[in-house]
PDB file of C-alpha atoms in Angstrom:
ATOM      1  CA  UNK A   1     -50.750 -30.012   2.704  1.00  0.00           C
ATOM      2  CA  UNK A   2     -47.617 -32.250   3.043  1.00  0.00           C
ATOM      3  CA  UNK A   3     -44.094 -31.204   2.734  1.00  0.00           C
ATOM      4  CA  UNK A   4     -40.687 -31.581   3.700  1.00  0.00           C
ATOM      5  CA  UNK A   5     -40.761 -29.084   6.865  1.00  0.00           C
ATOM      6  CA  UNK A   6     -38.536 -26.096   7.498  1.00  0.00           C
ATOM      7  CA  UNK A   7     -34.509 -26.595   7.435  1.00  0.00           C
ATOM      8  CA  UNK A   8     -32.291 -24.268   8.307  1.00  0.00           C
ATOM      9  CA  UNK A   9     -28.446 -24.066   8.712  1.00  0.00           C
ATOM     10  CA  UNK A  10     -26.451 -20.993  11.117  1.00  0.00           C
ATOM     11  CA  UNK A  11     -23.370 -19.683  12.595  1.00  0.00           C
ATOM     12  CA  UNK A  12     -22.827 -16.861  14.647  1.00  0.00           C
ATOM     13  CA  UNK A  13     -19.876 -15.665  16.690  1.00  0.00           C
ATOM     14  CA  UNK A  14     -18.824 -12.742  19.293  1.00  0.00           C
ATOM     15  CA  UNK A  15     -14.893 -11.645  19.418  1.00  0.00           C
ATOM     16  CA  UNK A  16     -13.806  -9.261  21.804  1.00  0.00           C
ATOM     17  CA  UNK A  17     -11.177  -7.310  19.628  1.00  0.00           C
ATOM     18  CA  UNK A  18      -9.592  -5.052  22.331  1.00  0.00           C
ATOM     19  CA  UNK A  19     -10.750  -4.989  26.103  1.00  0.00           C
ATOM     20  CA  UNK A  20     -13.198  -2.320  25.372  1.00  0.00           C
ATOM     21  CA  UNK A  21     -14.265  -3.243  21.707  1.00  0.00           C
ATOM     22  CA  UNK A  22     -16.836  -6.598  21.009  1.00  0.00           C
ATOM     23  CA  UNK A  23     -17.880  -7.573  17.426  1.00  0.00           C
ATOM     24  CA  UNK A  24     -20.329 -10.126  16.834  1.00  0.00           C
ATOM     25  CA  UNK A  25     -22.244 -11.175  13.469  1.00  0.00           C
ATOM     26  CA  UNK A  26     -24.202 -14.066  12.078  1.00  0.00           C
ATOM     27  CA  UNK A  27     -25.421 -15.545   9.109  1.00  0.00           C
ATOM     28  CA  UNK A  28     -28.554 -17.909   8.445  1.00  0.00           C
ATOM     29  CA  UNK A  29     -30.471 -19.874   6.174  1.00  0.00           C
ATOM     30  CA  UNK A  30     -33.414 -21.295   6.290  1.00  0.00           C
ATOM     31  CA  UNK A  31     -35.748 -22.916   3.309  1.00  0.00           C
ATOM     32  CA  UNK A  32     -38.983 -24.584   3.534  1.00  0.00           C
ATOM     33  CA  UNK A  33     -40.998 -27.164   0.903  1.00  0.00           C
ATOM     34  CA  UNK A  34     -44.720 -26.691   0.682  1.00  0.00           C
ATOM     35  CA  UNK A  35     -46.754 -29.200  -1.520  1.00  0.00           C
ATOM     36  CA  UNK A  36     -50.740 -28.392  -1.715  1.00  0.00           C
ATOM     37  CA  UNK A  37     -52.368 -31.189  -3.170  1.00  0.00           C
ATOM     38  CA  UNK A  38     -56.307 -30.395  -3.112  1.00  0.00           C
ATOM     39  CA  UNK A  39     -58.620 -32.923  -3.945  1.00  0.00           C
ATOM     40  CA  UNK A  40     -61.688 -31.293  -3.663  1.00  0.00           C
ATOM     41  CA  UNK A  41     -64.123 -30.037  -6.853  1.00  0.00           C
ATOM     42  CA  UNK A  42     -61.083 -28.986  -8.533  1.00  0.00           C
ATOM     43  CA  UNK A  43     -57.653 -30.797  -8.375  1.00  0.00           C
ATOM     44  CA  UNK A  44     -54.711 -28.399  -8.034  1.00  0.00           C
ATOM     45  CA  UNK A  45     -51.318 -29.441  -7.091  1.00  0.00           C
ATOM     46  CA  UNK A  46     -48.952 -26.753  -6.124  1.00  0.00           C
ATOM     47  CA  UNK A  47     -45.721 -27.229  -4.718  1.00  0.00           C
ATOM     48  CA  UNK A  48     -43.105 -24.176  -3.455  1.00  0.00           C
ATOM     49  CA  UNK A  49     -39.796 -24.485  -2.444  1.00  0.00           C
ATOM     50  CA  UNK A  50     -38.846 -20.840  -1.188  1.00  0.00           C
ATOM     51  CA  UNK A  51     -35.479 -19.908   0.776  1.00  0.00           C
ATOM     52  CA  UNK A  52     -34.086 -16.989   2.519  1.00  0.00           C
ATOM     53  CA  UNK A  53     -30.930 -15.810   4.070  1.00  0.00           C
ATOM     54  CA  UNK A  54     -30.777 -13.330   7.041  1.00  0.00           C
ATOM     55  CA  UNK A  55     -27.402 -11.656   8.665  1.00  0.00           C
ATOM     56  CA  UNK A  56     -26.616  -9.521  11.678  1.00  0.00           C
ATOM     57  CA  UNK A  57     -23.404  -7.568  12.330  1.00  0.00           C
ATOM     58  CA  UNK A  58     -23.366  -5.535  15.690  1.00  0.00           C
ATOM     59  CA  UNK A  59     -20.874  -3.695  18.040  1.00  0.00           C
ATOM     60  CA  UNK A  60     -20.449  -2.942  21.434  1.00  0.00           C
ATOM     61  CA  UNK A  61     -17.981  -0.449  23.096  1.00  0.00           C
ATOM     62  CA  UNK A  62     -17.719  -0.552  26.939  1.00  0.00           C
ATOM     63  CA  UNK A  63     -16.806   2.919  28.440  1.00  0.00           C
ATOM     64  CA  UNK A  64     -17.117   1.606  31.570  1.00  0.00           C
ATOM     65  CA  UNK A  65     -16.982  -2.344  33.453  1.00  0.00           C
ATOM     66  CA  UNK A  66     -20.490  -2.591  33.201  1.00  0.00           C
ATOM     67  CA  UNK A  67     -21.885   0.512  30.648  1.00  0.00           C
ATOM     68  CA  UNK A  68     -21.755   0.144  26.371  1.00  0.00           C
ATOM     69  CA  UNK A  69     -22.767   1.783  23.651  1.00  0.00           C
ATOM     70  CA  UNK A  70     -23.829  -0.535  20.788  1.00  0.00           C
ATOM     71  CA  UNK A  71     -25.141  -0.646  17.017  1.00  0.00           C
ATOM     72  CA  UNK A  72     -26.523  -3.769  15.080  1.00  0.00           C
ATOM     73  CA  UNK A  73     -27.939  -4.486  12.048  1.00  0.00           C
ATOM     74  CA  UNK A  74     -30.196  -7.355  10.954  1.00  0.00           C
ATOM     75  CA  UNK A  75     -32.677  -8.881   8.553  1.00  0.00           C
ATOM     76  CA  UNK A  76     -35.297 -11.024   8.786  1.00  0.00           C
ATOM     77  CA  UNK A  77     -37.534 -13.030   7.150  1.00  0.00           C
ATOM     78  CA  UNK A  78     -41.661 -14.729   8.074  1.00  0.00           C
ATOM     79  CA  UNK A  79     -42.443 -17.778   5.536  1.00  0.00           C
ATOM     80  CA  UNK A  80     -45.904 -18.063   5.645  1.00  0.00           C
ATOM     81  CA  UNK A  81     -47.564 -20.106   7.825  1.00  0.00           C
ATOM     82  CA  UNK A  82     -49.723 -22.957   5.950  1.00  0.00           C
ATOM     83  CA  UNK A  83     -52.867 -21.823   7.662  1.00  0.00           C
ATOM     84  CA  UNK A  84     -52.094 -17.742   6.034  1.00  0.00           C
ATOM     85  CA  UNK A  85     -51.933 -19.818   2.754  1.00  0.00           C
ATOM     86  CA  UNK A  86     -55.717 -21.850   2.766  1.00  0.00           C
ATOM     87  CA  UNK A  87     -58.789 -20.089   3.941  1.00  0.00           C
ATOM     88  CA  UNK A  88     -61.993 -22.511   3.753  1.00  0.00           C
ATOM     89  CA  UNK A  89     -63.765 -19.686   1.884  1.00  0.00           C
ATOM     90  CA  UNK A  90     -61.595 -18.995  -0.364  1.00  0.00           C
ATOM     91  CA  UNK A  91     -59.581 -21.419  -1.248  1.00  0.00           C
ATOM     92  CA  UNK A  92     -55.365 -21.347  -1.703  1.00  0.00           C
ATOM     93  CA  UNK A  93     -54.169 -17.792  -1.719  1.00  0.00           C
ATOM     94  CA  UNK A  94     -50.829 -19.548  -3.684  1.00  0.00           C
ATOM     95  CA  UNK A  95     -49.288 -16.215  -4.325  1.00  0.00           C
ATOM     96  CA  UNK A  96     -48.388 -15.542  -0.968  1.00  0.00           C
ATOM     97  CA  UNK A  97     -44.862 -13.938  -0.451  1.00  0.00           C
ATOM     98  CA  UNK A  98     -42.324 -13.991   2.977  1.00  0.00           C
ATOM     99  CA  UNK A  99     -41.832 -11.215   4.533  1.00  0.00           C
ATOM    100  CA  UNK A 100     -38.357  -9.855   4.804  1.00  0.00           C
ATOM    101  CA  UNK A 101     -37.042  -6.653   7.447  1.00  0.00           C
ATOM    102  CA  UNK A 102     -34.270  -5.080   7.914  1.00  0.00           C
ATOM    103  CA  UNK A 103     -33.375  -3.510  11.606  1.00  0.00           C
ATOM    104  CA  UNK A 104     -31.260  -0.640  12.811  1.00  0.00           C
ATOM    105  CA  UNK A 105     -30.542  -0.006  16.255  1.00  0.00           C
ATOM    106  CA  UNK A 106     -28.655   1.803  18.451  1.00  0.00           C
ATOM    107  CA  UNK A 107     -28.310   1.780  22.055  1.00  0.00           C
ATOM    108  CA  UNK A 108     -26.850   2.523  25.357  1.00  0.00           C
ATOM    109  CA  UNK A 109     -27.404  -0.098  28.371  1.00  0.00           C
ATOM    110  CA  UNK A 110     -26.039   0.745  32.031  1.00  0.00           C
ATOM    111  CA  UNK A 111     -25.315  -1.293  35.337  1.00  0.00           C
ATOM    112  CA  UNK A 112     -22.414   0.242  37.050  1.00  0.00           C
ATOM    113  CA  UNK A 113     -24.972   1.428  39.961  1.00  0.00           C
ATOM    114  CA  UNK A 114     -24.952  -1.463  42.489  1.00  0.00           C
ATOM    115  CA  UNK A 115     -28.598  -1.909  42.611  1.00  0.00           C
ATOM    116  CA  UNK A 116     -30.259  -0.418  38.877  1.00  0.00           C
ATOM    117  CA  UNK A 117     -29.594  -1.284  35.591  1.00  0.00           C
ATOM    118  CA  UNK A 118     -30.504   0.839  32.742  1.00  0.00           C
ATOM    119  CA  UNK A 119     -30.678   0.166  29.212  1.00  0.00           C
ATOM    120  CA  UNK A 120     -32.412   2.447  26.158  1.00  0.00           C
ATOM    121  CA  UNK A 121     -32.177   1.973  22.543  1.00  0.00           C
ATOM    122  CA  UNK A 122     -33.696   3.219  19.131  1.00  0.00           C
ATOM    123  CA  UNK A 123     -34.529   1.232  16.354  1.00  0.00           C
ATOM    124  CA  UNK A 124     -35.807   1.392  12.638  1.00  0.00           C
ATOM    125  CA  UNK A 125     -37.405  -1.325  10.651  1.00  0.00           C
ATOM    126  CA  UNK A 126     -38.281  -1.883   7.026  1.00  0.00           C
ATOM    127  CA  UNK A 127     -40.501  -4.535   6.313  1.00  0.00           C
ATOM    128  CA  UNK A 128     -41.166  -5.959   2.712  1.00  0.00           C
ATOM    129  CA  UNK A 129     -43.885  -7.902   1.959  1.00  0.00           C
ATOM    130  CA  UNK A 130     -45.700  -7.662   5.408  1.00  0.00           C
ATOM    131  CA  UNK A 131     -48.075 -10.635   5.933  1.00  0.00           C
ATOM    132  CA  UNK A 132     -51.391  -9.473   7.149  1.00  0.00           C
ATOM    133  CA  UNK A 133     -55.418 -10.829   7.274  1.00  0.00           C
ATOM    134  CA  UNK A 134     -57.914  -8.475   5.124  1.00  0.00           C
ATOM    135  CA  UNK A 135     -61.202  -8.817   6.016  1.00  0.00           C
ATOM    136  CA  UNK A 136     -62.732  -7.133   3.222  1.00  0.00           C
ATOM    137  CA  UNK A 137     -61.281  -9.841   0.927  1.00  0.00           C
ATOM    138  CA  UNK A 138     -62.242 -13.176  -0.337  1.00  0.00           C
ATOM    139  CA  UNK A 139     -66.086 -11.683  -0.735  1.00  0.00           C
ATOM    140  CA  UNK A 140     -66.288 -10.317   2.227  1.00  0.00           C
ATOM    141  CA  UNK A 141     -65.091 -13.661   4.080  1.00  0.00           C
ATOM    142  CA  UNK A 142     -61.035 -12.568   4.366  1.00  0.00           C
ATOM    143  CA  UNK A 143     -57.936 -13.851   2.967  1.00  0.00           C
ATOM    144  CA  UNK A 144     -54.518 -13.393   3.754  1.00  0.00           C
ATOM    145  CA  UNK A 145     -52.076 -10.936   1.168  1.00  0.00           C
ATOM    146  CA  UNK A 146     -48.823  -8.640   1.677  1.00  0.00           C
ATOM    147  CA  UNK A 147     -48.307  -5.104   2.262  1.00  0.00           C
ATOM    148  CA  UNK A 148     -45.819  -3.524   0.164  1.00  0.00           C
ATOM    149  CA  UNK A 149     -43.493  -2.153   2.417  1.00  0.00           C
ATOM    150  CA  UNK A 150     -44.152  -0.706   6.409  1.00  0.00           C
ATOM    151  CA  UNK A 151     -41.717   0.636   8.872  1.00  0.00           C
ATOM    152  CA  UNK A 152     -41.357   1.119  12.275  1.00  0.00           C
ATOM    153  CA  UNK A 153     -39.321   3.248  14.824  1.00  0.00           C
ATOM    154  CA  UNK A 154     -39.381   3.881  18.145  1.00  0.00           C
ATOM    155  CA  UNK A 155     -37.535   3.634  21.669  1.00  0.00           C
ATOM    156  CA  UNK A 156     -36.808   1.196  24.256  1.00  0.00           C
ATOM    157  CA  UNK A 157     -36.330   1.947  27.885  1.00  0.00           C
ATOM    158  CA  UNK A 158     -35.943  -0.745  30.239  1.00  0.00           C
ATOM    159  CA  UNK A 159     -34.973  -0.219  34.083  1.00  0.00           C
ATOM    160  CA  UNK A 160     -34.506  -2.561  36.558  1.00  0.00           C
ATOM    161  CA  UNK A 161     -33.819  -2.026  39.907  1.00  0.00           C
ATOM    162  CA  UNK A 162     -32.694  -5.142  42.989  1.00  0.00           C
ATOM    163  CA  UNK A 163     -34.130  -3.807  46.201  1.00  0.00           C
ATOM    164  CA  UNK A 164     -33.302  -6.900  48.062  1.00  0.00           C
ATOM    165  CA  UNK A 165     -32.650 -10.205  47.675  1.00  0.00           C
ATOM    166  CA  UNK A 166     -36.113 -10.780  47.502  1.00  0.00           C
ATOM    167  CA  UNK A 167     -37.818  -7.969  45.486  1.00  0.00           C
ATOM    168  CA  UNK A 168     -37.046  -6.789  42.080  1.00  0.00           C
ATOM    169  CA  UNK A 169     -38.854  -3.943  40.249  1.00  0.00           C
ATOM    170  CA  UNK A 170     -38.900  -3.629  36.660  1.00  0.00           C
ATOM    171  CA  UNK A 171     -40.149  -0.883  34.035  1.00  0.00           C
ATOM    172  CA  UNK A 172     -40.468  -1.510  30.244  1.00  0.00           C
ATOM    173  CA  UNK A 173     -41.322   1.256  27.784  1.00  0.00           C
ATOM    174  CA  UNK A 174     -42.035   1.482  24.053  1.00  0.00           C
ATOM    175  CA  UNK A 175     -42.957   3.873  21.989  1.00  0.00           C
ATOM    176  CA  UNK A 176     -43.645   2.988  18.780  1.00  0.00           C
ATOM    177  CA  UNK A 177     -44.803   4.811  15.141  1.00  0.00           C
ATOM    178  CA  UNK A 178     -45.858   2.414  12.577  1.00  0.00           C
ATOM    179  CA  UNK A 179     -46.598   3.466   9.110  1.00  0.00           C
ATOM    180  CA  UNK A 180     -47.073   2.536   5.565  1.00  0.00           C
ATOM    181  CA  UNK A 181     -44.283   3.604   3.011  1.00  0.00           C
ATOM    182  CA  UNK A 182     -46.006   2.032  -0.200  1.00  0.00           C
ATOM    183  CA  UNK A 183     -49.121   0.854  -1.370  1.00  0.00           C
ATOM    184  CA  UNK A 184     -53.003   2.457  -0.803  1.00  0.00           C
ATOM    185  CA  UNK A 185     -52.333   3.709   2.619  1.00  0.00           C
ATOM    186  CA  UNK A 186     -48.744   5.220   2.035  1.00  0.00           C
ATOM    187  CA  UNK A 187     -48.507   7.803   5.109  1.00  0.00           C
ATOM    188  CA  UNK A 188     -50.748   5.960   7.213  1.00  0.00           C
TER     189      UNK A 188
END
């Protein structure tokens, strides 16, 4: 493998429209250059030059000096890794896609109490094209390949709370459901 690297260009930006009201989107994109020159028993010469754009567009409305409400949404993208793309047993798995989300969430966060802060949100995420390793594949020795589509949703609670100066205590919870939408295990 020899290539060009990953280059990428991005802007974001927050405005506060009214004292109450905060905006903020961005905008990237990113593209990569693979070349896979093998020289082994059989000389193959690949190369792939794939790109990918991503946004995110959010909003935050404070009812209070330190409480909001917010909303965002966002895609994503995974190139490949050059390691997901060679496996020494099976060769170049050259057919190897990204993987591209798109997130939803909604949430409320809270720190007018002098000594917690509070902060929950729910989420949904579509995932095309989800990288993964298969064991079974490759003769039994694994290769790397996409699912069709997955999504997840869950819930976020994070609390923090300063009981000095010197101690903090934190709790973090997820829950999380994870599925397939497409492909052999749709429902699972």
């Amino acid at each position: 493998y020899h290539g060009d690297g990953v280059k990428s260009l991005n802007i974001s930006d927050r405005m506060t429209i009214a004292d109450n009201l905060i905006i903020n989107g961005g905008y990237r994109y990113e593209w990569v250059n693979y070349v896979f020159d093998q020289q082994d028993d059989i000389n193959n010469y690949i190369e792939k030059t794939p790109s990918e754009s991503s946004v995110e567009i959010g909003t935050e409305y404070k009812y209070a000096e330190k409480g909001a409400v917010y909303g965002r949404f966002s895609t994503s993208y995974r190139f490949p890794s050059v390691d997901e793309f060679y496996s020494i047993f099976t060769g170049l798995t050259s057919n190897l896609k990204q993987q591209n989300s798109e997130t939803w969430e909604v949430g409320i966060k809270e720190d007018t109490l002098k000594y917690f802060m509070a902060k929950c949100d729910f989420f949904l995420m579509n995932t095309h094209n989800e990288i993964y390793y298969d064991p079974t594949a490759g003769g039994g020795f694994g290769d790397n390949g996409n699912y069709d589509r997955t999504q997840r949703k869950g819930v976020e609670l994070s609390l923090k709370s300063d009981m000095s100066e010197y101690l903090q205590m934190y709790f973090n919870y997820t829950y999380l459901s994870a599925y397939f939408v497409d492909w052999a295990f749709a429902g699972n």
